[in-house]
Amino acid sequence: MNETPSASRIHIGFFGRRNAGKSSLVNAVAGQSVAVVSDVPGTTTDPVPKSMELLPLGPVVLLDTPGFDDEGALGELRVARTRRELNRTDIAVLVVDATLGLGECERELERLIQEKNIPYLVVWNKCDLGNNVPNGSIATSSKQGTGIQELKERLGSLAPKEAPRHLVADLVPPGSTVVLVVPIDESAPKGRLILPQQQAIRDLLEAGDLSLVVRDTELPQALASLAKPPALVLTDSQAFASVAKNTPATIPLTSFSILMARFKGYLETALRGISAMERLHNGSRVLIAEGCTHHRQCNDIGTVKIPNWLRKHTGAILDIETCSGNEFPADLSPYDLVIHCGGCMLTEREVLFRMKCANDQNVPFLNYGVAIAYMLGILHRALSIRPDLQKQLPETGRC
């Protein structure tokens, strides 16, 4: 599959009141019918994403959202969904109905966008019908096609300009061999690799490194077949124990999940949370959160394996809750600890927002890979990729 993953695309969200023409504007920018368009206010009831290539930005996701002024019980739920969409938006488009002008709805949206430090544009839509457009503003008409090209160009100017980043290739010398351990069990997706595995292989390929992909059951054979030891062994966290046992201590070892935490920018925060695991006691509440939704297997990592490891490690009767996809709760205060997946299916902005929510509420925020390595007693080794962080581990993390 060559398509750029959604989490790696720039997310452009269109926000505004009902019937401001957000859906029509999304369709005009996309050049196709992405969203249902109607004169009836509130036609868009759920966020509608559309993946596409948008020059000069490249791969993007356009997000059409429900009206921010929706009413009633259902309307409040839709507004809440719209607020959540801001958490994964890289560029916001505030759509103003030129026949009505700026109102309290638009001012509240602008305040939220600024509060979250999201680059944004204010677009005055229906300029063919209204005359409230301030001089110098972006004026558009989805019906007539006015201003659409200017909007695309202005969106391009807001694209984040970052140097290329690596998931794993920058951790090994050029031309290295890296062994990737991919267990194939009942929880593995049929006929494909999960996203972090795909990204690691692609990253190593582009850097000119060699990837040797094996199951955990063939790891000893794979290591024995190499003329010299690999620069790194990279494993799924679920197989940490057996892989650590079968990998000589002289070979660096880590997990896809720990690399994703590093890539998304919250590895240091996750490491600071490990001491909270030692404070768990009977009745402590733990939230295990995943960014994706998938069919739960009988030995699922989030609902079965990690809870079992936690109870065994702490010896406590814990109240463990789980959430997935967009269900991440805004109020984390009831929890003593949050253990989050690597976040491969979430944008970096959304992962960091979840981390910030936890930090702001003084709730420790851990990562699957860090938590599993710690409970199995191999966290210090799993951080061989970052000796600086090894040194910073509290004594409770040096097991």
Short mmCIF file of C-alpha atoms in Angstrom, two decimals, residues 68-294:
data_model
loop_
_atom_site.label_atom_id
_atom_site.label_comp_id
_atom_site.label_asym_id
_atom_site.label_seq_id
_atom_site.Cartn_x
_atom_site.Cartn_y
_atom_site.Cartn_z
CA PHE A 68 -20.47 25.17 15.68
CA ASP A 69 -23.81 26.83 16.45
CA ASP A 70 -25.83 23.59 16.37
CA GLU A 71 -28.64 23.36 18.93
CA GLY A 72 -30.48 20.82 21.03
CA ALA A 73 -29.17 17.65 22.65
CA LEU A 74 -27.86 16.22 19.38
CA GLY A 75 -26.49 19.61 18.41
CA GLU A 76 -24.43 19.78 21.58
CA LEU A 77 -22.92 16.39 20.77
CA ARG A 78 -22.04 17.60 17.28
CA VAL A 79 -20.41 20.75 18.67
CA ALA A 80 -18.40 18.56 21.04
CA ARG A 81 -17.25 16.47 18.05
CA THR A 82 -16.23 19.65 16.27
CA ARG A 83 -14.18 20.76 19.28
CA ARG A 84 -12.41 17.38 19.24
CA GLU A 85 -11.56 17.81 15.57
CA LEU A 86 -9.52 20.89 16.51
CA ASN A 87 -7.18 18.58 18.42
CA ARG A 88 -6.02 16.88 15.22
CA THR A 89 -6.14 19.92 12.95
CA ASP A 90 -2.82 21.24 11.63
CA ILE A 91 -4.35 24.15 9.68
CA ALA A 92 -7.80 25.61 10.41
CA VAL A 93 -10.08 27.41 7.97
CA LEU A 94 -12.64 29.59 9.74
CA VAL A 95 -15.51 29.97 7.28
CA VAL A 96 -17.57 33.14 7.70
CA ASP A 97 -20.89 33.60 5.91
CA ALA A 98 -20.41 36.89 4.07
CA THR A 99 -24.15 37.56 4.21
CA LEU A 100 -24.05 37.52 8.02
CA GLY A 101 -20.55 38.63 9.00
CA LEU A 102 -18.66 37.82 12.18
CA GLY A 103 -20.74 36.77 15.16
CA GLU A 104 -20.23 35.22 18.58
CA CYS A 105 -19.94 31.76 17.02
CA GLU A 106 -16.99 32.80 14.85
CA ARG A 107 -15.31 34.70 17.69
CA GLU A 108 -15.53 31.65 19.97
CA LEU A 109 -14.07 29.43 17.26
CA GLU A 110 -11.25 31.88 16.63
CA ARG A 111 -10.49 31.98 20.35
CA LEU A 112 -10.29 28.18 20.50
CA ILE A 113 -8.09 28.01 17.40
CA GLN A 114 -5.69 30.59 18.83
CA GLU A 115 -5.71 28.88 22.23
CA LYS A 116 -4.52 25.66 20.56
CA ASN A 117 -1.88 27.52 18.53
CA ILE A 118 -3.26 26.29 15.22
CA PRO A 119 -2.28 28.25 12.08
CA TYR A 120 -5.50 29.45 10.48
CA LEU A 121 -7.19 31.47 7.76
CA VAL A 122 -10.45 33.42 7.94
CA VAL A 123 -12.39 32.90 4.71
CA TRP A 124 -15.43 34.97 3.80
CA ASN A 125 -17.66 32.60 1.84
CA LYS A 126 -20.72 33.44 -0.30
CA CYS A 127 -19.00 36.64 -1.43
CA ASP A 128 -21.32 36.66 -4.45
CA LEU A 129 -24.28 37.12 -2.11
CA GLY A 130 -22.94 39.30 0.69
CA ASN A 131 -21.09 42.57 1.00
CA ASN A 132 -19.62 42.21 4.51
CA VAL A 133 -16.15 41.18 3.28
CA PRO A 134 -13.38 43.36 4.78
CA ASN A 135 -10.77 44.69 2.38
CA GLY A 136 -7.82 42.35 1.91
CA SER A 137 -9.70 39.29 3.18
CA ILE A 138 -9.99 35.97 1.36
CA ALA A 139 -13.34 36.11 -0.40
CA THR A 140 -14.75 32.90 -1.85
CA SER A 141 -17.82 31.68 -3.64
CA SER A 142 -18.11 27.92 -3.87
CA LYS A 143 -20.91 28.31 -6.40
CA GLN A 144 -18.91 30.54 -8.77
CA GLY A 145 -15.44 29.22 -7.98
CA THR A 146 -14.26 32.64 -6.82
CA GLY A 147 -11.18 32.75 -4.59
CA ILE A 148 -10.61 28.98 -4.48
CA GLN A 149 -7.14 29.13 -6.04
CA GLU A 150 -6.12 31.95 -3.68
CA LEU A 151 -7.35 29.87 -0.74
CA LYS A 152 -5.22 26.91 -1.86
CA GLU A 153 -2.15 29.12 -2.22
CA ARG A 154 -2.69 30.67 1.20
CA LEU A 155 -3.09 27.21 2.72
CA GLY A 156 0.23 26.26 1.15
CA SER A 157 1.93 29.19 2.87
CA LEU A 158 0.77 27.87 6.27
CA ALA A 159 2.18 24.37 5.81
CA PRO A 160 4.57 23.41 8.60
CA LYS A 161 8.14 23.54 7.31
CA GLU A 162 10.09 20.80 9.05
CA ALA A 163 13.30 19.01 8.25
CA PRO A 164 12.75 15.35 7.33
CA ARG A 165 12.59 13.16 10.44
CA HIS A 166 13.45 9.51 10.85
CA LEU A 167 11.67 6.86 12.83
CA VAL A 168 14.73 4.64 13.19
CA ALA A 169 17.39 5.26 10.49
CA ASP A 170 19.08 8.09 12.39
CA LEU A 171 19.78 5.72 15.30
CA VAL A 172 22.09 3.40 13.35
CA PRO A 173 25.23 4.00 11.23
CA PRO A 174 24.71 4.24 7.44
CA GLY A 175 24.53 0.87 5.74
CA SER A 176 23.50 -0.95 8.92
CA THR A 177 21.45 -4.10 9.24
CA VAL A 178 18.39 -3.86 11.48
CA VAL A 179 16.38 -6.91 12.51
CA LEU A 180 12.65 -6.23 12.80
CA VAL A 181 10.74 -8.77 14.89
CA VAL A 182 7.09 -9.07 13.83
CA PRO A 183 5.06 -11.69 15.72
CA ILE A 184 2.34 -13.36 13.67
CA ASP A 185 -0.34 -14.41 16.12
CA GLU A 186 -4.11 -14.12 16.52
CA SER A 187 -3.87 -10.36 17.10
CA ALA A 188 -1.79 -9.65 13.97
CA PRO A 189 -3.78 -8.12 11.07
CA LYS A 190 -4.37 -10.52 8.21
CA GLY A 191 -2.27 -10.01 5.11
CA ARG A 192 -0.51 -6.80 6.15
CA LEU A 193 1.92 -5.19 8.56
CA ILE A 194 0.85 -2.58 11.08
CA LEU A 195 1.78 1.03 10.38
CA PRO A 196 4.90 1.36 12.62
CA GLN A 197 6.37 -1.74 10.99
CA GLN A 198 5.71 -0.33 7.52
CA GLN A 199 7.18 3.04 8.47
CA ALA A 200 10.32 1.50 9.95
CA ILE A 201 10.97 -0.60 6.84
CA ARG A 202 10.40 2.39 4.54
CA ASP A 203 12.64 4.63 6.68
CA LEU A 204 15.48 2.10 6.58
CA LEU A 205 15.05 1.55 2.84
CA GLU A 206 15.28 5.28 2.09
CA ALA A 207 18.43 5.53 4.21
CA GLY A 208 20.08 2.62 2.40
CA ASP A 209 20.04 0.33 5.43
CA LEU A 210 19.20 -3.37 5.37
CA SER A 211 16.00 -4.66 6.97
CA LEU A 212 15.67 -8.28 8.04
CA VAL A 213 12.04 -8.97 9.01
CA VAL A 214 11.42 -12.12 11.05
CA ARG A 215 8.93 -13.63 13.44
CA ASP A 216 9.92 -13.91 17.08
CA THR A 217 10.11 -17.69 16.67
CA GLU A 218 12.81 -17.34 13.98
CA LEU A 219 14.88 -14.65 15.72
CA PRO A 220 17.67 -16.96 16.98
CA GLN A 221 18.05 -18.44 13.50
CA ALA A 222 18.10 -14.98 11.91
CA LEU A 223 20.79 -13.67 14.27
CA ALA A 224 22.91 -16.79 13.72
CA SER A 225 22.70 -16.35 9.94
CA LEU A 226 24.26 -12.88 9.98
CA ALA A 227 27.99 -12.49 9.36
CA LYS A 228 28.10 -9.74 11.99
CA PRO A 229 25.64 -8.62 14.66
CA PRO A 230 22.90 -6.20 13.57
CA ALA A 231 23.09 -2.56 14.63
CA LEU A 232 19.67 -2.86 16.26
CA VAL A 233 16.88 -5.32 16.99
CA LEU A 234 13.45 -3.72 16.81
CA THR A 235 10.47 -5.65 18.17
CA ASP A 236 6.78 -5.48 18.78
CA SER A 237 6.32 -4.72 22.49
CA GLN A 238 4.22 -7.85 23.01
CA ALA A 239 7.28 -10.00 22.23
CA PHE A 240 9.70 -7.97 24.38
CA ALA A 241 10.38 -10.76 26.88
CA SER A 242 11.24 -13.53 24.39
CA VAL A 243 13.14 -11.17 22.09
CA ALA A 244 15.24 -9.83 24.96
CA LYS A 245 16.03 -13.39 26.02
CA ASN A 246 17.15 -14.37 22.51
CA THR A 247 19.09 -11.18 21.70
CA PRO A 248 22.66 -10.92 23.08
CA ALA A 249 23.07 -8.06 25.55
CA THR A 250 25.70 -6.51 23.26
CA ILE A 251 23.05 -5.81 20.58
CA PRO A 252 20.86 -2.71 21.10
CA LEU A 253 17.18 -3.54 21.49
CA THR A 254 14.02 -1.45 21.51
CA SER A 255 10.39 -1.55 20.37
CA PHE A 256 8.25 0.03 17.67
CA SER A 257 6.12 1.65 20.38
CA ILE A 258 9.09 3.33 22.06
CA LEU A 259 10.25 4.61 18.67
CA MET A 260 6.77 6.00 17.97
CA ALA A 261 6.80 7.84 21.31
CA ARG A 262 10.16 9.32 20.35
CA PHE A 263 8.89 10.22 16.86
CA LYS A 264 5.68 11.80 18.17
CA GLY A 265 7.61 13.78 20.78
CA TYR A 266 6.49 12.38 24.14
CA LEU A 267 9.07 9.75 25.08
CA GLU A 268 10.54 11.88 27.88
CA THR A 269 7.05 12.46 29.34
CA ALA A 270 6.32 8.74 29.19
CA LEU A 271 9.53 7.96 31.06
CA ARG A 272 8.63 10.43 33.81
CA GLY A 273 5.41 8.50 34.34
CA ILE A 274 6.95 5.15 35.26
CA SER A 275 7.28 5.98 38.96
CA ALA A 276 3.47 6.26 39.06
CA MET A 277 3.23 2.53 38.42
CA GLU A 278 4.86 1.90 41.80
CA ARG A 279 2.20 4.02 43.51
CA LEU A 280 -0.74 2.00 42.20
CA HIS A 281 -2.72 0.28 44.93
CA ASN A 282 -6.04 -1.47 45.48
CA GLY A 283 -8.73 0.67 43.88
CA SER A 284 -6.38 2.75 41.69
CA ARG A 285 -7.95 3.69 38.36
CA VAL A 286 -5.97 3.22 35.15
CA LEU A 287 -7.02 4.31 31.65
CA ILE A 288 -5.58 2.30 28.75
CA ALA A 289 -6.05 4.33 25.57
CA GLU A 290 -5.60 3.45 21.92
CA GLY A 291 -5.69 5.86 19.01
CA CYS A 292 -7.20 3.37 16.57
CA THR A 293 -10.23 1.11 16.60
CA HIS A 294 -9.86 -2.55 15.75
#
